[in-house]
mmCIF file of C-alpha atoms in Angstrom:
data_model
loop_
_atom_site.group_PDB
_atom_site.id
_atom_site.type_symbol
_atom_site.label_atom_id
_atom_site.label_comp_id
_atom_site.label_asym_id
_atom_site.label_seq_id
_atom_site.Cartn_x
_atom_site.Cartn_y
_atom_site.Cartn_z
ATOM 1 C CA UNK E 1 0.169 -0.014 -0.012
ATOM 2 C CA UNK E 2 1.469 3.227 -1.070
ATOM 3 C CA UNK E 3 2.101 6.244 1.433
ATOM 4 C CA UNK E 4 -0.606 8.490 1.516
ATOM 5 C CA UNK E 5 0.054 12.073 0.074
ATOM 6 C CA UNK E 6 -2.820 13.723 1.543
ATOM 7 C CA UNK E 7 -4.228 14.618 -1.970
ATOM 8 C CA UNK E 8 -7.837 13.010 -2.217
ATOM 9 C CA UNK E 9 -8.035 14.197 -5.787
ATOM 10 C CA UNK E 10 -5.556 12.023 -7.390
ATOM 11 C CA UNK E 11 -5.935 9.222 -4.965
ATOM 12 C CA UNK E 12 -7.615 6.112 -6.052
ATOM 13 C CA UNK E 13 -7.814 4.694 -2.469
ATOM 14 C CA UNK E 14 -11.477 4.556 -1.031
ATOM 15 C CA UNK E 15 -10.608 5.947 2.484
ATOM 16 C CA UNK E 16 -13.305 6.442 5.066
ATOM 17 C CA UNK E 17 -13.012 9.823 6.269
ATOM 18 C CA UNK E 18 -14.963 10.265 9.789
ATOM 19 C CA UNK E 19 -17.491 12.896 10.150
ATOM 20 C CA UNK E 20 -16.484 15.470 12.917
ATOM 21 C CA UNK E 21 -18.790 14.642 15.874
ATOM 22 C CA UNK E 22 -21.306 17.330 16.404
ATOM 23 C CA UNK E 23 -21.490 18.945 19.986
ATOM 24 C CA UNK E 24 -25.086 20.265 19.614
ATOM 25 C CA UNK E 25 -27.035 19.209 22.727
ATOM 26 C CA UNK E 26 -30.452 17.241 21.925
ATOM 27 C CA UNK E 27 -33.421 19.643 22.725
ATOM 28 C CA UNK E 28 -36.056 18.329 25.031
ATOM 29 C CA UNK E 29 -38.769 15.916 23.031
ATOM 30 C CA UNK E 30 -41.258 18.501 24.198
ATOM 31 C CA UNK E 31 -39.418 21.549 22.660
ATOM 32 C CA UNK E 32 -39.956 22.870 19.251
ATOM 33 C CA UNK E 33 -38.159 25.889 18.953
ATOM 34 C CA UNK E 34 -37.566 27.424 15.639
ATOM 35 C CA UNK E 35 -34.796 30.071 15.977
ATOM 36 C CA UNK E 36 -32.233 30.653 18.435
ATOM 37 C CA UNK E 37 -30.706 34.218 18.831
ATOM 38 C CA UNK E 38 -27.803 34.832 20.952
ATOM 39 C CA UNK E 39 -27.529 38.211 22.838
ATOM 40 C CA UNK E 40 -23.869 38.971 23.672
ATOM 41 C CA UNK E 41 -21.509 41.850 24.826
ATOM 42 C CA UNK E 42 -18.009 42.192 25.518
ATOM 43 C CA UNK E 43 -18.348 43.880 28.730
ATOM 44 C CA UNK E 44 -20.660 43.908 31.557
ATOM 45 C CA UNK E 45 -23.399 46.891 32.414
ATOM 46 C CA UNK E 46 -23.949 47.723 28.904
ATOM 47 C CA UNK E 47 -27.804 46.634 29.206
ATOM 48 C CA UNK E 48 -27.393 43.192 27.745
ATOM 49 C CA UNK E 49 -30.226 41.643 29.747
ATOM 50 C CA UNK E 50 -32.424 44.417 29.064
ATOM 51 C CA UNK E 51 -32.020 44.384 25.364
ATOM 52 C CA UNK E 52 -32.800 40.604 25.951
ATOM 53 C CA UNK E 53 -35.954 41.295 27.399
ATOM 54 C CA UNK E 54 -37.105 44.166 25.083
ATOM 55 C CA UNK E 55 -36.368 41.826 22.148
ATOM 56 C CA UNK E 56 -38.683 39.141 23.477
ATOM 57 C CA UNK E 57 -41.409 41.483 24.310
ATOM 58 C CA UNK E 58 -41.189 42.888 20.868
ATOM 59 C CA UNK E 59 -41.339 39.746 18.970
ATOM 60 C CA UNK E 60 -43.944 38.482 21.393
ATOM 61 C CA UNK E 61 -46.172 41.843 20.497
ATOM 62 C CA UNK E 62 -45.498 41.079 17.018
ATOM 63 C CA UNK E 63 -47.390 37.875 17.160
ATOM 64 C CA UNK E 64 -44.479 35.245 17.573
ATOM 65 C CA UNK E 65 -44.042 33.077 20.650
ATOM 66 C CA UNK E 66 -40.847 34.280 22.293
ATOM 67 C CA UNK E 67 -38.788 32.559 25.051
ATOM 68 C CA UNK E 68 -35.961 33.590 26.938
ATOM 69 C CA UNK E 69 -33.279 31.323 28.268
ATOM 70 C CA UNK E 70 -30.971 33.187 30.893
ATOM 71 C CA UNK E 71 -27.721 31.829 30.615
ATOM 72 C CA UNK E 72 -26.189 34.320 32.912
ATOM 73 C CA UNK E 73 -26.250 31.854 35.773
ATOM 74 C CA UNK E 74 -24.184 33.917 38.561
ATOM 75 C CA UNK E 75 -25.965 37.197 37.483
ATOM 76 C CA UNK E 76 -29.817 36.363 36.441
ATOM 77 C CA UNK E 77 -31.988 39.483 36.109
ATOM 78 C CA UNK E 78 -34.607 38.031 33.635
ATOM 79 C CA UNK E 79 -37.131 36.982 35.922
ATOM 80 C CA UNK E 80 -36.981 40.250 38.111
ATOM 81 C CA UNK E 81 -37.392 42.247 34.897
ATOM 82 C CA UNK E 82 -40.596 40.059 33.805
ATOM 83 C CA UNK E 83 -42.057 40.247 37.472
ATOM 84 C CA UNK E 84 -41.687 36.629 37.860
ATOM 85 C CA UNK E 85 -41.577 35.542 41.405
ATOM 86 C CA UNK E 86 -42.744 32.011 41.365
ATOM 87 C CA UNK E 87 -40.682 28.775 40.963
ATOM 88 C CA UNK E 88 -40.742 26.696 37.987
ATOM 89 C CA UNK E 89 -42.647 23.389 38.257
ATOM 90 C CA UNK E 90 -41.799 19.878 36.644
ATOM 91 C CA UNK E 91 -43.547 17.347 34.835
ATOM 92 C CA UNK E 92 -42.857 13.891 33.420
ATOM 93 C CA UNK E 93 -41.087 15.283 30.497
ATOM 94 C CA UNK E 94 -39.074 17.584 32.444
ATOM 95 C CA UNK E 95 -38.931 21.143 33.724
ATOM 96 C CA UNK E 96 -41.857 23.785 32.925
ATOM 97 C CA UNK E 97 -40.706 27.249 31.956
ATOM 98 C CA UNK E 98 -42.255 29.937 33.611
ATOM 99 C CA UNK E 99 -44.740 32.034 31.687
ATOM 100 C CA UNK E 100 -44.936 35.900 31.710
ATOM 101 C CA UNK E 101 -48.101 37.839 31.736
ATOM 102 C CA UNK E 102 -47.867 38.344 27.707
ATOM 103 C CA UNK E 103 -46.995 35.098 27.293
ATOM 104 C CA UNK E 104 -43.114 34.933 27.106
ATOM 105 C CA UNK E 105 -41.633 31.727 27.997
ATOM 106 C CA UNK E 106 -38.592 31.974 30.585
ATOM 107 C CA UNK E 107 -36.059 29.762 32.315
ATOM 108 C CA UNK E 108 -33.372 31.016 34.994
ATOM 109 C CA UNK E 109 -31.387 29.746 37.580
ATOM 110 C CA UNK E 110 -33.507 32.144 39.675
ATOM 111 C CA UNK E 111 -36.710 30.392 38.653
ATOM 112 C CA UNK E 112 -35.307 27.247 40.698
ATOM 113 C CA UNK E 113 -33.658 28.879 43.815
ATOM 114 C CA UNK E 114 -35.543 29.422 46.974
ATOM 115 C CA UNK E 115 -34.778 33.274 47.060
ATOM 116 C CA UNK E 116 -33.849 35.279 43.996
ATOM 117 C CA UNK E 117 -30.923 36.648 46.255
ATOM 118 C CA UNK E 118 -29.305 33.377 46.898
ATOM 119 C CA UNK E 119 -25.682 33.405 45.119
ATOM 120 C CA UNK E 120 -24.539 30.710 42.838
ATOM 121 C CA UNK E 121 -21.367 29.975 43.685
ATOM 122 C CA UNK E 122 -20.336 27.283 41.058
ATOM 123 C CA UNK E 123 -17.315 26.413 38.685
ATOM 124 C CA UNK E 124 -17.306 26.898 35.218
ATOM 125 C CA UNK E 125 -18.062 23.333 34.219
ATOM 126 C CA UNK E 126 -20.964 23.365 36.621
ATOM 127 C CA UNK E 127 -22.324 26.506 34.937
ATOM 128 C CA UNK E 128 -21.905 25.420 31.449
ATOM 129 C CA UNK E 129 -23.763 22.139 32.198
ATOM 130 C CA UNK E 130 -26.763 24.145 33.615
ATOM 131 C CA UNK E 131 -26.905 26.277 30.383
ATOM 132 C CA UNK E 132 -27.082 22.965 28.436
ATOM 133 C CA UNK E 133 -29.902 21.426 30.967
ATOM 134 C CA UNK E 134 -31.730 24.598 30.202
ATOM 135 C CA UNK E 135 -32.091 23.477 26.567
ATOM 136 C CA UNK E 136 -32.320 19.804 27.058
ATOM 137 C CA UNK E 137 -34.227 19.409 30.407
ATOM 138 C CA UNK E 138 -36.708 22.251 29.694
ATOM 139 C CA UNK E 139 -39.967 21.591 28.038
ATOM 140 C CA UNK E 140 -40.147 24.547 26.067
ATOM 141 C CA UNK E 141 -43.139 23.781 23.604
ATOM 142 C CA UNK E 142 -43.630 25.740 20.699
ATOM 143 C CA UNK E 143 -41.132 28.779 20.243
ATOM 144 C CA UNK E 144 -40.565 31.056 17.471
ATOM 145 C CA UNK E 145 -37.790 32.980 18.976
ATOM 146 C CA UNK E 146 -35.580 32.056 21.740
ATOM 147 C CA UNK E 147 -33.244 34.735 23.164
ATOM 148 C CA UNK E 148 -30.257 33.661 25.128
ATOM 149 C CA UNK E 149 -29.207 36.071 27.545
ATOM 150 C CA UNK E 150 -25.302 35.229 27.972
ATOM 151 C CA UNK E 151 -22.999 36.671 30.341
ATOM 152 C CA UNK E 152 -20.493 39.248 29.293
ATOM 153 C CA UNK E 153 -16.978 38.163 27.488
ATOM 154 C CA UNK E 154 -15.954 35.064 25.599
ATOM 155 C CA UNK E 155 -15.637 32.339 28.450
ATOM 156 C CA UNK E 156 -17.153 29.167 29.261
ATOM 157 C CA UNK E 157 -20.972 30.025 28.720
ATOM 158 C CA UNK E 158 -20.721 31.609 25.367
ATOM 159 C CA UNK E 159 -18.473 28.808 24.232
ATOM 160 C CA UNK E 160 -21.256 26.424 25.409
ATOM 161 C CA UNK E 161 -23.912 28.175 23.955
ATOM 162 C CA UNK E 162 -22.240 28.459 20.709
ATOM 163 C CA UNK E 163 -21.349 24.646 20.630
ATOM 164 C CA UNK E 164 -24.488 23.049 21.976
ATOM 165 C CA UNK E 165 -27.310 25.118 20.840
ATOM 166 C CA UNK E 166 -28.171 25.495 17.301
ATOM 167 C CA UNK E 167 -27.763 29.291 17.270
ATOM 168 C CA UNK E 168 -28.957 31.134 14.043
ATOM 169 C CA UNK E 169 -27.271 34.356 15.003
ATOM 170 C CA UNK E 170 -26.199 36.751 17.648
ATOM 171 C CA UNK E 171 -26.924 40.327 18.492
ATOM 172 C CA UNK E 172 -24.127 42.224 19.847
ATOM 173 C CA UNK E 173 -25.147 44.908 22.394
ATOM 174 C CA UNK E 174 -22.692 47.877 23.155
ATOM 175 C CA UNK E 175 -22.447 51.228 24.671
ATOM 176 C CA UNK E 176 -20.870 54.259 22.881
ATOM 177 C CA UNK E 177 -17.703 54.519 24.798
ATOM 178 C CA UNK E 178 -13.934 54.377 23.869
ATOM 179 C CA UNK E 179 -13.708 50.828 24.474
ATOM 180 C CA UNK E 180 -16.497 50.137 22.140
ATOM 181 C CA UNK E 181 -14.214 49.399 19.154
ATOM 182 C CA UNK E 182 -12.030 46.431 20.985
ATOM 183 C CA UNK E 183 -15.259 45.379 22.761
ATOM 184 C CA UNK E 184 -17.277 44.751 19.528
ATOM 185 C CA UNK E 185 -14.192 43.251 17.967
ATOM 186 C CA UNK E 186 -13.837 40.626 20.711
ATOM 187 C CA UNK E 187 -17.498 39.548 19.914
ATOM 188 C CA UNK E 188 -17.298 39.819 16.264
ATOM 189 C CA UNK E 189 -13.844 37.664 16.114
ATOM 190 C CA UNK E 190 -15.382 34.915 18.654
ATOM 191 C CA UNK E 191 -18.633 34.691 16.354
ATOM 192 C CA UNK E 192 -16.291 34.309 13.542
ATOM 193 C CA UNK E 193 -14.432 31.440 14.868
ATOM 194 C CA UNK E 194 -17.706 29.872 15.993
ATOM 195 C CA UNK E 195 -19.070 30.238 12.434
ATOM 196 C CA UNK E 196 -22.145 32.120 14.047
ATOM 197 C CA UNK E 197 -23.701 34.801 12.060
ATOM 198 C CA UNK E 198 -23.779 38.354 13.622
ATOM 199 C CA UNK E 199 -27.212 39.803 12.962
ATOM 200 C CA UNK E 200 -26.331 43.337 14.003
ATOM 201 C CA UNK E 201 -25.293 45.811 16.683
ATOM 202 C CA UNK E 202 -27.567 47.364 19.214
ATOM 203 C CA UNK E 203 -26.349 50.333 20.888
ATOM 204 C CA UNK E 204 -27.819 51.026 24.382
ATOM 205 C CA UNK E 205 -27.266 54.458 26.237
ATOM 206 C CA UNK E 206 -26.843 56.305 23.075
ATOM 207 C CA UNK E 207 -28.179 59.430 24.036
ATOM 208 C CA UNK E 208 -30.535 61.310 26.605
ATOM 209 C CA UNK E 209 -33.240 63.821 25.816
ATOM 210 C CA UNK E 210 -33.132 67.135 27.522
ATOM 211 C CA UNK E 211 -36.464 67.658 29.338
ATOM 212 C CA UNK E 212 -36.643 71.240 28.656
ATOM 213 C CA UNK E 213 -35.865 71.458 25.157
ATOM 214 C CA UNK E 214 -36.238 68.067 23.609
ATOM 215 C CA UNK E 215 -32.484 68.093 22.202
ATOM 216 C CA UNK E 216 -30.406 64.993 22.066
ATOM 217 C CA UNK E 217 -27.549 65.012 24.499
ATOM 218 C CA UNK E 218 -24.496 62.609 23.678
ATOM 219 C CA UNK E 219 -22.866 61.968 27.227
ATOM 220 C CA UNK E 220 -20.637 59.383 25.938
ATOM 221 C CA UNK E 221 -19.769 60.829 22.590
ATOM 222 C CA UNK E 222 -21.512 60.390 19.236
ATOM 223 C CA UNK E 223 -20.913 58.086 16.234
ATOM 224 C CA UNK E 224 -18.294 55.599 17.600
ATOM 225 C CA UNK E 225 -20.483 52.406 17.446
ATOM 226 C CA UNK E 226 -21.883 53.224 13.963
ATOM 227 C CA UNK E 227 -18.094 53.645 12.684
ATOM 228 C CA UNK E 228 -17.202 50.503 14.102
ATOM 229 C CA UNK E 229 -20.040 48.566 12.793
ATOM 230 C CA UNK E 230 -19.370 50.066 9.296
ATOM 231 C CA UNK E 231 -15.823 49.206 9.423
ATOM 232 C CA UNK E 232 -16.786 45.552 10.161
ATOM 233 C CA UNK E 233 -19.518 45.203 7.893
ATOM 234 C CA UNK E 234 -22.315 44.693 10.317
ATOM 235 C CA UNK E 235 -25.569 46.678 10.769
ATOM 236 C CA UNK E 236 -26.142 48.935 13.509
ATOM 237 C CA UNK E 237 -29.638 47.772 14.141
ATOM 238 C CA UNK E 238 -30.635 50.179 16.968
ATOM 239 C CA UNK E 239 -29.369 53.145 19.417
ATOM 240 C CA UNK E 240 -31.685 53.376 22.384
ATOM 241 C CA UNK E 241 -31.618 56.346 24.786
ATOM 242 C CA UNK E 242 -30.640 56.752 28.502
ATOM 243 C CA UNK E 243 -34.267 56.826 30.117
ATOM 244 C CA UNK E 244 -35.021 56.415 33.706
ATOM 245 C CA UNK E 245 -38.579 55.300 32.948
ATOM 246 C CA UNK E 246 -37.022 52.288 31.400
ATOM 247 C CA UNK E 247 -34.765 51.365 34.304
ATOM 248 C CA UNK E 248 -37.755 52.116 36.702
ATOM 249 C CA UNK E 249 -40.350 49.703 34.747
ATOM 250 C CA UNK E 250 -37.350 46.863 34.845
ATOM 251 C CA UNK E 251 -36.805 47.299 38.349
ATOM 252 C CA UNK E 252 -40.604 47.084 39.110
ATOM 253 C CA UNK E 253 -41.013 44.026 36.881
ATOM 254 C CA UNK E 254 -42.832 45.987 34.030
ATOM 255 C CA UNK E 255 -40.583 45.257 31.070
ATOM 256 C CA UNK E 256 -43.547 44.281 29.065
ATOM 257 C CA UNK E 257 -44.830 47.555 29.368
ATOM 258 C CA UNK E 258 -42.029 49.344 27.691
ATOM 259 C CA UNK E 259 -42.683 50.229 23.851
ATOM 260 C CA UNK E 260 -39.477 50.890 21.874
ATOM 261 C CA UNK E 261 -39.817 51.861 18.420
ATOM 262 C CA UNK E 262 -36.173 51.798 18.129
ATOM 263 C CA UNK E 263 -36.060 48.035 17.906
ATOM 264 C CA UNK E 264 -38.005 47.809 15.098
ATOM 265 C CA UNK E 265 -35.184 47.296 12.646
ATOM 266 C CA UNK E 266 -33.998 44.251 14.949
ATOM 267 C CA UNK E 267 -37.239 42.708 14.921
ATOM 268 C CA UNK E 268 -37.578 42.917 10.921
ATOM 269 C CA UNK E 269 -34.117 41.396 10.645
ATOM 270 C CA UNK E 270 -35.069 38.336 13.060
ATOM 271 C CA UNK E 271 -38.069 37.846 11.072
ATOM 272 C CA UNK E 272 -36.416 37.723 7.752
ATOM 273 C CA UNK E 273 -34.157 34.786 8.970
ATOM 274 C CA UNK E 274 -35.349 32.050 6.734
#
């Protein structure tokens, strides 16, 4: 037998090349999730969970069944935003997601704890395994758009989500500060390495409106995120203002009462995913 020269086009042998093993975790048999959208950020404090919740509410309002998988295990905030204090229940098929007032399905570690202020002091492998269980053990039923709220950065959880869940695309959330170029670039590079499409960038805390004259003020500067998005060839989908009313509504569990026309473009992009 001749030595292999690794050129299959000129080789007469019939070698069997093993197919790379898929790392995708199996969905629960009771789940029928059509699209999975990851919501990521390069750093904390930019409003990633806020955008996740607002996007879920926007899609639910447009007639789609939305779900939220809270993958931020050590810093969960989604149940509080939706005003959900009750614990998740189980059935023979698995764990049932908690359902909000408008019908958004949600699963978070805080839906399983006795108190939502109890700390989760776990190592990375256990946290990553829990995220996979939220996909495999939760009976999601019919979901048109599932939003995965990931912790900031490029660590265990984002890697687990990209490898284990059938992610259709990600939304990158950022703020208009000097570090935005590096932060967005890190998220873009990770998405490229994991072969996950970037649907666009959403800038939070872009501006504030003067209560006296209605003029827009840009406390962190203007145009940085738009320039970075243009440089890397991804669309800037929305720019959200600093609004104390939005913060108050989230603190009071009334995120579903917030109407954000700024996210219309992002919602239309998601509806266009085949």
